[in-house]
Amino acid sequence: MADVPVLPTRPTDRGGALVGRAVELAALEDALARARAGTSGGVLVEADAGVGKSRLVAELCARAGGDTVLLGHCASAGGDALPYLPFVEALEPLREQGHPSGWATTGRPGADLSQVQLFDEVATALATAARKRPVLLVLEDLHWADGASRDLLTFLLRRVRTERVLTVATVRTDDLHRRHPLRPVLAELGRLPGVQRIVLDPFTAEETGQFLRDLTGADVPAATARRIHARAEGNAYYTAELVLAGTGNAGRLPAALADVVLARLESLPPEVSELVRAAAVGGRRVRHELLQAATGLAGPELERRVRDAVALKVLDADGGEGYAFRHALLHEAVYEDLLPGERVRLHAAYARAITAATGEPLSSAAQLAHHARAGNDLPGALVAGIAAADEAQRLRAPAQAWRHLEEALPLWRSVPDAAERTGTSLLELTVRASQLAASAGEPARAALLAQDAVGLLPADAAPAVAAAVHQQCASALWACDHGEEAIAQARLAQHRGGADPDAAHAVCWATAVAARCYVALDRPAEAAAEARRALSATEGDPALAAAEADVLITLAALDNLEGKLADADALFARAAEAAERVGSLGTALRARYNRAVDRYERGDLTGAREVLDDSCAWAAQLGLSWSPYGLQLLALQATTSFVTGEFDRALAQAQAIGPQAPPLVATTVGVVAARVLAARGAFEEVDAVLDPAWFDDVEEGLAASAAQAEALRWRGEPAAAADVLVTALFGYRGVEHSSHLLGLRLGAQAVGALADAGSRDDALVERIRDRVAELVQFGQPRAGVLGPEGRAWVATLHAEVARYRHLPPAEQGAAWRVTVAEFSYGDVYELARSRWRLAEACIAAGAREEGLAVLDEARRTAARLRAAPLAAALEDLARRVRASAAPGRGPLTARELQVLDLLAAGRTNRQVGEALFMAEKTASVHVSRIFAKLGASSRAEAVSIGLRRGLLAGEDHHAV
């Protein structure tokens, strides 16, 4: 490239006016405004390196006056960094202000503290801080984040919804290769409704010209600006570097962008260049003490060289603890330019410096392991890798601990005295890696590692060691659904452990695993024998209390299959108590959930609600609400509220979890919300709630299809509803499917929709009946026999077939009486709907008095539930049979009554919209119509009129 005029820069070229980015900055400020108003969210700022992500986010931080700004950086050093490093840095100001700091602790001894509890502590700390001032949490360079930090970020963006918190993360897109671990995380986050992605484009030619003017403090010739723009391709960092390179090389620009940075580095004084190269091995950021120890420079000499590097715009002081390269590209260019031997030598120097340090460690064990590996110090890398696993495990990051051991295991055979150096054995290390893989949610890898451990087990191993290895293998294989292989390993644990007291713990757990496997293999007699054997081994041994709880859950499941429901309930309660006593919280949650499900499925809805409310409160207190079983409890709680007719409570509970939850739970609560909205006639909101992706999954699609069909039937599209239901019913074939009871409902409602549509497809109706009969005969209810819900839907099917076939009204009435009796177990809405059909059949058969009594009960229920479509159908029937009018709720529509209830609860238009799944503008229109109909001039007056006229729903509106 030809020479260009030298473009001198200002003394400082950082922190000037932001060039371009008006649209992106406005989007960020809008997100921050929403967070300030109480709607949490997240923004992912994505771009190639050097385009200006950090500068844009810095501008947002500068404009967040009055807010609490928390900033954390992800480390660029090789290998996994210290778990949660960016969060530890970001949350340090909160710790200094006295907020909870559980993320920096190891927990209390003996407690089964899970990673999700740590996550909940962080969410609580942010929420607490946000009650004082809005919080802007910024995470820079997410592409370098450790796995634990990625998981924590995902949790926060799912969990934190109504606090005044905005989370912003910058992501370097050119660093995301096809298998980069962040790619699936970004895809998952991008689907969350509260997360938006902002992609920065390079500068336009005009923006490059403006950037150059700001950089140099003078007008830049248009031709020069165009040529620099073409060379830098609109990249802000390369633009600045081209100017600096031209200044330092008599105006001659390097021939390739890859040489832009190095051109300046080559002009550095030799001693400064040597320091910069050593700093590059330490990472994008390096502590002063570590750099000094690795280089061996005396304090004054190091400071002189660093001062020169800062003056030459290569390094910056980094928060008073060390130094940082001014840009990631600058650091990478320096590191990549190192000769192989030079790189090995410097990594080894860092490893020696870290190892030799006394007092406060100069780095994490993970960084030491990285430097030792890169410095060809295999013994040091092995020892440090195990220490890094210890470090990650203490910080409740099992996935990182497991990965450190995976990296250490291949080094073992290359270190002759590995056992002496590490104080462990390859067998123990492999078993531990298997256990950590299981904790990290990697069951397949856990099983492979456990099998490797079995292969390492010597024939003369001590009984306790052999039993423990086989037990771990049995547990890992069980988690992968390899029941027969798991039983074989459990048998080996029992055989090799024998009666040795030191092996009792492993033998007991292996027996418990075998019992679980036999249940899954539908061999209840063998399951019961193994469970009783394991239970007897736990008696009088406090160390086996967790195993006792596990076995009690298995025995309860067996009691269920035999129909011993009271015995099962008692065992689940005993299991929860035993697990809680020793801090085995995951097992306690599992026992509580199973107890609640059992009560629900046997029709004890009052008992189920009691267990659910207590268990959900207990889980929230311990920070386990968003653990797998904690979420399942919340989902069942919302479902139970719907079935018992507490529609407002169900809607509030579903919204509290929302679509941010993991897919299966999000579907469950989303369907609950959709069923409430469909029952109340809010059909557009139903469509908005039901995620189209749910219908692509067999299991998730069943419940979603039922909810969608409900809305279609009520809005007068029964044929379309029948198509949805039939497709779902025949979309899965396995009668053992966990949702097979839903198949009974799908079949009953499909025939009802066909009857509504006037269909004469008798062959299809027979196919539906055959499918339902198959589910009834071969399905596997938890209690071994069909529960009240299943019986009610089978009765509904028979009644709908009678209606479809236009059987005599007396026969239809007889069928609907059975349905009413079955739904009387507690399903309020379906009971009212069945009474509608029964009233219709009774009156047509001449049993007018009975019909009118049933009709009146259904009308009262529909009014209480504010189930507008059902209420309209009942009023239509009342008009047709000339029944007396039931007390109404004035001139307001069902939707307006819902809005009035929320106004009485003090909700704003925005909050009304969020509660009812409508836009704020739509809510405002409803409020205006209420004012007009009631003759009110204010919210207070409208509520007052509503109270006088009995228009408010009583206590219901307080639950929203």
Tab-separated table of N, CA, C and O in Angstrom, residues 746-846:
chain	number	residue	atom	x	y	z
A	746	LEU	N	-57.626	-36.867	25.672
A	746	LEU	CA	-57.610	-36.515	24.252
A	746	LEU	C	-58.703	-37.253	23.487
A	746	LEU	O	-59.402	-36.678	22.643
A	747	GLY	N	-58.850	-38.561	23.792
A	747	GLY	CA	-59.863	-39.344	23.101
A	747	GLY	C	-61.266	-38.853	23.398
A	747	GLY	O	-62.109	-38.705	22.484
A	748	ALA	N	-61.553	-38.584	24.683
A	748	ALA	CA	-62.893	-38.125	25.060
A	748	ALA	C	-63.208	-36.792	24.413
A	748	ALA	O	-64.311	-36.578	23.869
A	749	GLN	N	-62.249	-35.869	24.455
A	749	GLN	CA	-62.499	-34.555	23.880
A	749	GLN	C	-62.566	-34.603	22.356
A	749	GLN	O	-63.284	-33.808	21.739
A	750	ALA	N	-61.836	-35.525	21.749
A	750	ALA	CA	-61.901	-35.653	20.288
A	750	ALA	C	-63.302	-36.067	19.845
A	750	ALA	O	-63.858	-35.513	18.888
A	751	VAL	N	-63.893	-37.039	20.528
A	751	VAL	CA	-65.257	-37.459	20.174
A	751	VAL	C	-66.231	-36.319	20.433
A	751	VAL	O	-67.162	-36.076	19.640
A	752	GLY	N	-66.033	-35.568	21.528
A	752	GLY	CA	-66.882	-34.424	21.801
A	752	GLY	C	-66.790	-33.382	20.703
A	752	GLY	O	-67.805	-32.803	20.292
A	753	ALA	N	-65.572	-33.121	20.222
A	753	ALA	CA	-65.407	-32.149	19.136
A	753	ALA	C	-66.053	-32.640	17.849
A	753	ALA	O	-66.653	-31.853	17.103
A	754	LEU	N	-65.956	-33.938	17.580
A	754	LEU	CA	-66.616	-34.495	16.394
A	754	LEU	C	-68.129	-34.353	16.510
A	754	LEU	O	-68.823	-34.052	15.520
A	755	ALA	N	-68.643	-34.564	17.719
A	755	ALA	CA	-70.089	-34.383	17.925
A	755	ALA	C	-70.485	-32.931	17.714
A	755	ALA	O	-71.515	-32.637	17.078
A	756	ASP	N	-69.689	-31.998	18.222
A	756	ASP	CA	-69.972	-30.575	18.033
A	756	ASP	C	-69.968	-30.210	16.553
A	756	ASP	O	-70.758	-29.363	16.112
A	757	ALA	N	-69.073	-30.830	15.805
A	757	ALA	CA	-68.932	-30.505	14.382
A	757	ALA	C	-69.981	-31.195	13.511
A	757	ALA	O	-70.026	-30.955	12.301
A	758	GLY	N	-70.787	-32.079	14.100
A	758	GLY	CA	-71.781	-32.798	13.310
A	758	GLY	C	-71.171	-33.851	12.412
A	758	GLY	O	-71.757	-34.232	11.396
A	759	SER	N	-69.994	-34.346	12.785
A	759	SER	CA	-69.319	-35.353	11.965
A	759	SER	C	-70.096	-36.662	11.971
A	759	SER	O	-70.762	-37.009	12.952
A	760	ARG	N	-69.962	-37.424	10.868
A	760	ARG	CA	-70.551	-38.756	10.799
A	760	ARG	C	-69.464	-39.794	10.498
A	760	ARG	O	-69.730	-40.840	9.884
A	761	ASP	N	-68.255	-39.534	10.936
A	761	ASP	CA	-67.132	-40.439	10.691
A	761	ASP	C	-67.130	-41.517	11.769
A	761	ASP	O	-66.345	-41.476	12.723
A	762	ASP	N	-68.019	-42.490	11.627
A	762	ASP	CA	-68.143	-43.532	12.645
A	762	ASP	C	-66.866	-44.356	12.788
A	762	ASP	O	-66.518	-44.793	13.895
A	763	ALA	N	-66.175	-44.559	11.668
A	763	ALA	CA	-64.945	-45.355	11.722
A	763	ALA	C	-63.891	-44.672	12.603
A	763	ALA	O	-63.182	-45.326	13.369
A	764	LEU	N	-63.794	-43.356	12.491
A	764	LEU	CA	-62.828	-42.621	13.301
A	764	LEU	C	-63.200	-42.711	14.781
A	764	LEU	O	-62.327	-42.908	15.641
A	765	VAL	N	-64.475	-42.590	15.090
A	765	VAL	CA	-64.904	-42.687	16.491
A	765	VAL	C	-64.552	-44.057	17.055
A	765	VAL	O	-64.108	-44.178	18.203
A	766	GLU	N	-64.737	-45.112	16.256
A	766	GLU	CA	-64.384	-46.452	16.736
A	766	GLU	C	-62.892	-46.592	16.946
A	766	GLU	O	-62.445	-47.243	17.888
A	767	ARG	N	-62.104	-45.991	16.074
A	767	ARG	CA	-60.645	-46.014	16.248
A	767	ARG	C	-60.257	-45.328	17.563
A	767	ARG	O	-59.382	-45.798	18.295
A	768	ILE	N	-60.913	-44.213	17.833
A	768	ILE	CA	-60.611	-43.490	19.080
A	768	ILE	C	-60.977	-44.351	20.282
A	768	ILE	O	-60.209	-44.453	21.249
A	769	ARG	N	-62.148	-44.990	20.214
A	769	ARG	CA	-62.567	-45.843	21.336
A	769	ARG	C	-61.591	-47.001	21.535
A	769	ARG	O	-61.249	-47.350	22.674
A	770	ASP	N	-61.139	-47.581	20.447
A	770	ASP	CA	-60.185	-48.691	20.550
A	770	ASP	C	-58.863	-48.224	21.175
A	770	ASP	O	-58.260	-48.938	21.984
A	771	ARG	N	-58.423	-47.020	20.778
A	771	ARG	CA	-57.166	-46.501	21.319
A	771	ARG	C	-57.289	-46.256	22.823
A	771	ARG	O	-56.397	-46.608	23.605
A	772	VAL	N	-58.398	-45.687	23.248
A	772	VAL	CA	-58.609	-45.441	24.673
A	772	VAL	C	-58.691	-46.764	25.435
A	772	VAL	O	-58.131	-46.914	26.526
A	773	ALA	N	-59.379	-47.753	24.854
A	773	ALA	CA	-59.475	-49.064	25.496
A	773	ALA	C	-58.089	-49.692	25.649
A	773	ALA	O	-57.781	-50.329	26.663
A	774	GLU	N	-57.243	-49.500	24.652
A	774	GLU	CA	-55.873	-50.019	24.719
A	774	GLU	C	-55.101	-49.359	25.863
A	774	GLU	O	-54.377	-50.034	26.617
A	775	LEU	N	-55.258	-48.044	25.996
A	775	LEU	CA	-54.577	-47.337	27.071
A	775	LEU	C	-55.060	-47.802	28.439
A	775	LEU	O	-54.273	-47.962	29.374
A	776	VAL	N	-56.374	-48.022	28.552
A	776	VAL	CA	-56.927	-48.471	29.828
A	776	VAL	C	-56.424	-49.864	30.181
A	776	VAL	O	-56.080	-50.151	31.333
A	777	GLN	N	-56.341	-50.736	29.179
A	777	GLN	CA	-55.969	-52.120	29.448
A	777	GLN	C	-54.482	-52.292	29.722
A	777	GLN	O	-54.089	-53.038	30.619
A	778	PHE	N	-53.660	-51.591	28.937
A	778	PHE	CA	-52.222	-51.861	29.018
A	778	PHE	C	-51.404	-50.726	29.640
A	778	PHE	O	-50.195	-50.865	29.814
A	779	GLY	N	-52.046	-49.626	29.939
A	779	GLY	CA	-51.300	-48.519	30.533
A	779	GLY	C	-50.794	-48.849	31.923
A	779	GLY	O	-51.197	-49.836	32.536
A	780	GLN	N	-49.926	-48.011	32.433
A	780	GLN	CA	-49.292	-48.277	33.727
A	780	GLN	C	-49.507	-47.103	34.675
A	780	GLN	O	-48.620	-46.272	34.872
A	781	PRO	N	-50.696	-47.008	35.299
A	781	PRO	CA	-50.898	-45.954	36.296
A	781	PRO	C	-49.968	-46.162	37.479
A	781	PRO	O	-49.571	-47.286	37.786
A	782	ARG	N	-49.641	-45.080	38.176
A	782	ARG	CA	-48.740	-45.175	39.330
A	782	ARG	C	-49.300	-46.113	40.390
A	782	ARG	O	-48.568	-46.854	41.033
A	783	ALA	N	-50.641	-46.082	40.564
A	783	ALA	CA	-51.246	-46.897	41.619
A	783	ALA	C	-51.633	-48.287	41.130
A	783	ALA	O	-52.293	-49.034	41.860
A	784	GLY	N	-51.252	-48.629	39.918
A	784	GLY	CA	-51.571	-49.964	39.408
A	784	GLY	C	-52.959	-50.063	38.811
A	784	GLY	O	-53.215	-50.932	37.986
A	785	VAL	N	-53.873	-49.211	39.244
A	785	VAL	CA	-55.233	-49.184	38.696
A	785	VAL	C	-55.549	-47.747	38.306
A	785	VAL	O	-54.948	-46.810	38.814
A	786	LEU	N	-56.501	-47.606	37.418
A	786	LEU	CA	-56.865	-46.291	36.933
A	786	LEU	C	-57.435	-45.443	38.069
A	786	LEU	O	-58.306	-45.886	38.823
A	787	GLY	N	-56.936	-44.225	38.185
A	787	GLY	CA	-57.389	-43.329	39.241
A	787	GLY	C	-58.641	-42.574	38.842
A	787	GLY	O	-59.192	-42.760	37.747
A	788	PRO	N	-59.118	-41.679	39.719
A	788	PRO	CA	-60.379	-40.976	39.457
A	788	PRO	C	-60.336	-40.100	38.207
A	788	PRO	O	-61.337	-39.996	37.492
A	789	GLU	N	-59.206	-39.464	37.946
A	789	GLU	CA	-59.130	-38.632	36.744
A	789	GLU	C	-59.288	-39.484	35.493
A	789	GLU	O	-60.040	-39.150	34.574
A	790	GLY	N	-58.567	-40.607	35.467
A	790	GLY	CA	-58.679	-41.492	34.309
A	790	GLY	C	-60.087	-42.043	34.156
A	790	GLY	O	-60.637	-42.093	33.046
A	791	ARG	N	-60.690	-42.457	35.257
A	791	ARG	CA	-62.063	-42.984	35.193
A	791	ARG	C	-63.034	-41.909	34.712
A	791	ARG	O	-63.969	-42.188	33.950
A	792	ALA	N	-62.817	-40.680	35.140
A	792	ALA	CA	-63.709	-39.594	34.722
A	792	ALA	C	-63.634	-39.362	33.218
A	792	ALA	O	-64.666	-39.144	32.562
A	793	TRP	N	-62.434	-39.441	32.666
A	793	TRP	CA	-62.313	-39.209	31.223
A	793	TRP	C	-62.842	-40.393	30.425
A	793	TRP	O	-63.404	-40.206	29.327
A	794	VAL	N	-62.707	-41.601	30.942
A	794	VAL	CA	-63.322	-42.749	30.264
A	794	VAL	C	-64.842	-42.607	30.270
A	794	VAL	O	-65.524	-42.865	29.260
A	795	ALA	N	-65.383	-42.164	31.402
A	795	ALA	CA	-66.830	-41.934	31.473
A	795	ALA	C	-67.233	-40.835	30.507
A	795	ALA	O	-68.297	-40.921	29.844
A	796	THR	N	-66.430	-39.797	30.379
A	796	THR	CA	-66.726	-38.716	29.433
A	796	THR	C	-66.734	-39.242	28.005
A	796	THR	O	-67.584	-38.849	27.188
A	797	LEU	N	-65.790	-40.126	27.701
A	797	LEU	CA	-65.769	-40.714	26.362
A	797	LEU	C	-67.086	-41.424	26.073
A	797	LEU	O	-67.692	-41.230	25.002
A	798	HIS	N	-67.571	-42.255	26.997
A	798	HIS	CA	-68.828	-42.976	26.772
A	798	HIS	C	-69.980	-41.997	26.584
A	798	HIS	O	-70.845	-42.192	25.708
A	799	ALA	N	-69.996	-40.927	27.394
A	799	ALA	CA	-71.078	-39.948	27.278
A	799	ALA	C	-71.002	-39.188	25.955
A	799	ALA	O	-72.037	-38.923	25.316
A	800	GLU	N	-69.792	-38.850	25.525
A	800	GLU	CA	-69.648	-38.134	24.256
A	800	GLU	C	-69.993	-39.031	23.074
A	800	GLU	O	-70.545	-38.564	22.067
A	801	VAL	N	-69.702	-40.313	23.173
A	801	VAL	CA	-70.110	-41.247	22.111
A	801	VAL	C	-71.636	-41.293	22.025
A	801	VAL	O	-72.222	-41.299	20.929
A	802	ALA	N	-72.287	-41.320	23.192
A	802	ALA	CA	-73.754	-41.316	23.190
A	802	ALA	C	-74.286	-40.039	22.554
A	802	ALA	O	-75.274	-40.058	21.795
A	803	ARG	N	-73.651	-38.915	22.839
A	803	ARG	CA	-74.089	-37.652	22.236
A	803	ARG	C	-73.814	-37.644	20.744
A	803	ARG	O	-74.621	-37.177	19.943
A	804	TYR	N	-72.644	-38.170	20.345
A	804	TYR	CA	-72.292	-38.240	18.928
A	804	TYR	C	-73.305	-39.085	18.154
A	804	TYR	O	-73.685	-38.743	17.034
A	805	ARG	N	-73.743	-40.185	18.762
A	805	ARG	CA	-74.665	-41.105	18.089
A	805	ARG	C	-76.136	-40.688	18.205
A	805	ARG	O	-77.007	-41.381	17.697
A	806	HIS	N	-76.376	-39.587	18.897
A	806	HIS	CA	-77.746	-39.090	19.094
A	806	HIS	C	-78.627	-40.153	19.736
A	806	HIS	O	-79.798	-40.353	19.325
A	807	LEU	N	-78.070	-40.818	20.758
A	807	LEU	CA	-78.876	-41.791	21.486
A	807	LEU	C	-80.024	-41.074	22.203
A	807	LEU	O	-79.977	-39.848	22.399
A	808	PRO	N	-81.050	-41.795	22.622
A	808	PRO	CA	-82.167	-41.155	23.329
A	808	PRO	C	-81.659	-40.340	24.514
A	808	PRO	O	-80.697	-40.719	25.195
A	809	PRO	N	-82.297	-39.185	24.788
A	809	PRO	CA	-81.846	-38.310	25.886
A	809	PRO	C	-81.701	-39.028	27.214
A	809	PRO	O	-80.789	-38.709	27.988
A	810	ALA	N	-82.571	-39.978	27.507
A	810	ALA	CA	-82.466	-40.688	28.782
A	810	ALA	C	-81.143	-41.453	28.871
A	810	ALA	O	-80.507	-41.498	29.931
A	811	GLU	N	-80.745	-42.081	27.740
A	811	GLU	CA	-79.470	-42.816	27.750
A	811	GLU	C	-78.295	-41.848	27.868
A	811	GLU	O	-77.306	-42.129	28.562
A	812	GLN	N	-78.391	-40.715	27.166
A	812	GLN	CA	-77.326	-39.722	27.296
A	812	GLN	C	-77.250	-39.215	28.736
A	812	GLN	O	-76.167	-39.053	29.299
A	813	GLY	N	-78.418	-38.968	29.337
A	813	GLY	CA	-78.439	-38.489	30.713
A	813	GLY	C	-77.791	-39.477	31.666
A	813	GLY	O	-77.051	-39.094	32.572
A	814	ALA	N	-78.059	-40.774	31.467
A	814	ALA	CA	-77.459	-41.791	32.326
A	814	ALA	C	-75.935	-41.764	32.220
A	814	ALA	O	-75.215	-41.887	33.217
A	815	ALA	N	-75.441	-41.585	30.982
A	815	ALA	CA	-73.991	-41.546	30.783
A	815	ALA	C	-73.376	-40.307	31.431
A	815	ALA	O	-72.312	-40.379	32.070
A	816	TRP	N	-74.072	-39.168	31.302
A	816	TRP	CA	-73.523	-37.951	31.884
A	816	TRP	C	-73.599	-37.955	33.409
A	816	TRP	O	-72.790	-37.315	34.081
A	817	ARG	N	-74.567	-38.680	33.975
A	817	ARG	CA	-74.609	-38.790	35.442
A	817	ARG	C	-73.350	-39.486	35.957
A	817	ARG	O	-72.797	-39.118	37.005
A	818	VAL	N	-72.910	-40.523	35.238
A	818	VAL	CA	-71.672	-41.212	35.633
A	818	VAL	C	-70.490	-40.246	35.553
A	818	VAL	O	-69.625	-40.204	36.452
A	819	THR	N	-70.458	-39.457	34.484
A	819	THR	CA	-69.364	-38.498	34.328
A	819	THR	C	-69.353	-37.481	35.460
A	819	THR	O	-68.295	-37.163	36.028
A	820	VAL	N	-70.544	-36.951	35.790
A	820	VAL	CA	-70.635	-35.994	36.895
A	820	VAL	C	-70.149	-36.627	38.195
A	820	VAL	O	-69.411	-36.014	38.975
A	821	ALA	N	-70.555	-37.866	38.432
A	821	ALA	CA	-70.132	-38.545	39.656
A	821	ALA	C	-68.619	-38.724	39.689
A	821	ALA	O	-67.976	-38.544	40.741
A	822	GLU	N	-68.024	-39.053	38.563
A	822	GLU	CA	-66.574	-39.280	38.530
A	822	GLU	C	-65.802	-37.980	38.721
A	822	GLU	O	-64.809	-37.933	39.439
A	823	PHE	N	-66.248	-36.894	38.081
A	823	PHE	CA	-65.531	-35.631	38.209
A	823	PHE	C	-65.768	-34.972	39.565
A	823	PHE	O	-65.086	-34.004	39.905
A	824	SER	N	-66.699	-35.516	40.335
A	824	SER	CA	-66.960	-34.948	41.656
A	824	SER	C	-65.794	-35.150	42.619
A	824	SER	O	-65.820	-34.640	43.741
A	825	TYR	N	-64.758	-35.878	42.181
A	825	TYR	CA	-63.600	-36.041	43.057
A	825	TYR	C	-62.911	-34.701	43.297
A	825	TYR	O	-62.130	-34.559	44.246
A	826	GLY	N	-63.182	-33.703	42.418
A	826	GLY	CA	-62.594	-32.390	42.689
A	826	GLY	C	-62.244	-31.546	41.492
A	826	GLY	O	-61.781	-30.415	41.666
A	827	ASP	N	-62.461	-32.040	40.268
A	827	ASP	CA	-62.154	-31.244	39.070
A	827	ASP	C	-63.321	-30.286	38.824
A	827	ASP	O	-64.324	-30.635	38.207
A	828	VAL	N	-63.199	-29.082	39.290
A	828	VAL	CA	-64.313	-28.136	39.342
A	828	VAL	C	-64.806	-27.768	37.951
A	828	VAL	O	-66.016	-27.771	37.680
A	829	TYR	N	-63.890	-27.440	37.057
A	829	TYR	CA	-64.289	-26.971	35.726
A	829	TYR	C	-64.932	-28.087	34.917
A	829	TYR	O	-65.996	-27.899	34.302
A	830	GLU	N	-64.304	-29.251	34.893
A	830	GLU	CA	-64.873	-30.354	34.118
A	830	GLU	C	-66.189	-30.833	34.725
A	830	GLU	O	-67.085	-31.280	34.010
A	831	LEU	N	-66.334	-30.707	36.031
A	831	LEU	CA	-67.598	-31.055	36.673
A	831	LEU	C	-68.699	-30.119	36.183
A	831	LEU	O	-69.817	-30.567	35.854
A	832	ALA	N	-68.403	-28.831	36.107
A	832	ALA	CA	-69.398	-27.876	35.615
A	832	ALA	C	-69.746	-28.147	34.162
A	832	ALA	O	-70.923	-28.070	33.763
A	833	ARG	N	-68.750	-28.479	33.361
A	833	ARG	CA	-69.027	-28.751	31.948
A	833	ARG	C	-69.865	-30.022	31.803
A	833	ARG	O	-70.760	-30.094	30.957
A	834	SER	N	-69.567	-31.033	32.606
A	834	SER	CA	-70.362	-32.268	32.555
A	834	SER	C	-71.803	-31.997	33.007
A	834	SER	O	-72.763	-32.576	32.474
A	835	ARG	N	-71.982	-31.123	33.991
A	835	ARG	CA	-73.328	-30.774	34.430
A	835	ARG	C	-74.112	-30.055	33.333
A	835	ARG	O	-75.339	-30.191	33.229
A	836	TRP	N	-73.405	-29.268	32.556
A	836	TRP	CA	-74.048	-28.629	31.392
A	836	TRP	C	-74.677	-29.675	30.484
A	836	TRP	O	-75.853	-29.603	30.128
A	837	ARG	N	-73.892	-30.688	30.149
A	837	ARG	CA	-74.412	-31.729	29.254
A	837	ARG	C	-75.494	-32.564	29.937
A	837	ARG	O	-76.469	-32.979	29.302
A	838	LEU	N	-75.307	-32.815	31.234
A	838	LEU	CA	-76.330	-33.575	31.953
A	838	LEU	C	-77.640	-32.794	32.006
A	838	LEU	O	-78.725	-33.370	31.811
A	839	ALA	N	-77.562	-31.489	32.280
A	839	ALA	CA	-78.783	-30.677	32.319
A	839	ALA	C	-79.494	-30.706	30.975
A	839	ALA	O	-80.734	-30.840	30.900
A	840	GLU	N	-78.736	-30.600	29.911
A	840	GLU	CA	-79.291	-30.628	28.563
A	840	GLU	C	-80.018	-31.936	28.310
A	840	GLU	O	-81.164	-31.959	27.805
A	841	ALA	N	-79.381	-33.059	28.687
A	841	ALA	CA	-79.981	-34.379	28.444
A	841	ALA	C	-81.202	-34.589	29.339
A	841	ALA	O	-82.229	-35.131	28.891
A	842	CYS	N	-81.110	-34.180	30.601
A	842	CYS	CA	-82.234	-34.369	31.528
A	842	CYS	C	-83.477	-33.623	31.051
A	842	CYS	O	-84.605	-34.166	31.054
A	843	ILE	N	-83.314	-32.366	30.682
A	843	ILE	CA	-84.463	-31.567	30.252
A	843	ILE	C	-85.065	-32.161	28.990
A	843	ILE	O	-86.299	-32.245	28.841
A	844	ALA	N	-84.175	-32.622	28.066
A	844	ALA	CA	-84.691	-33.235	26.842
A	844	ALA	C	-85.429	-34.539	27.127
A	844	ALA	O	-86.359	-34.915	26.403
A	845	ALA	N	-85.037	-35.237	28.207
A	845	ALA	CA	-85.681	-36.511	28.557
A	845	ALA	C	-86.912	-36.308	29.427
A	845	ALA	O	-87.548	-37.288	29.834
A	846	GLY	N	-87.248	-35.066	29.743
A	846	GLY	CA	-88.423	-34.792	30.561
A	846	GLY	C	-88.140	-34.671	32.031
A	846	GLY	O	-89.054	-34.397	32.814
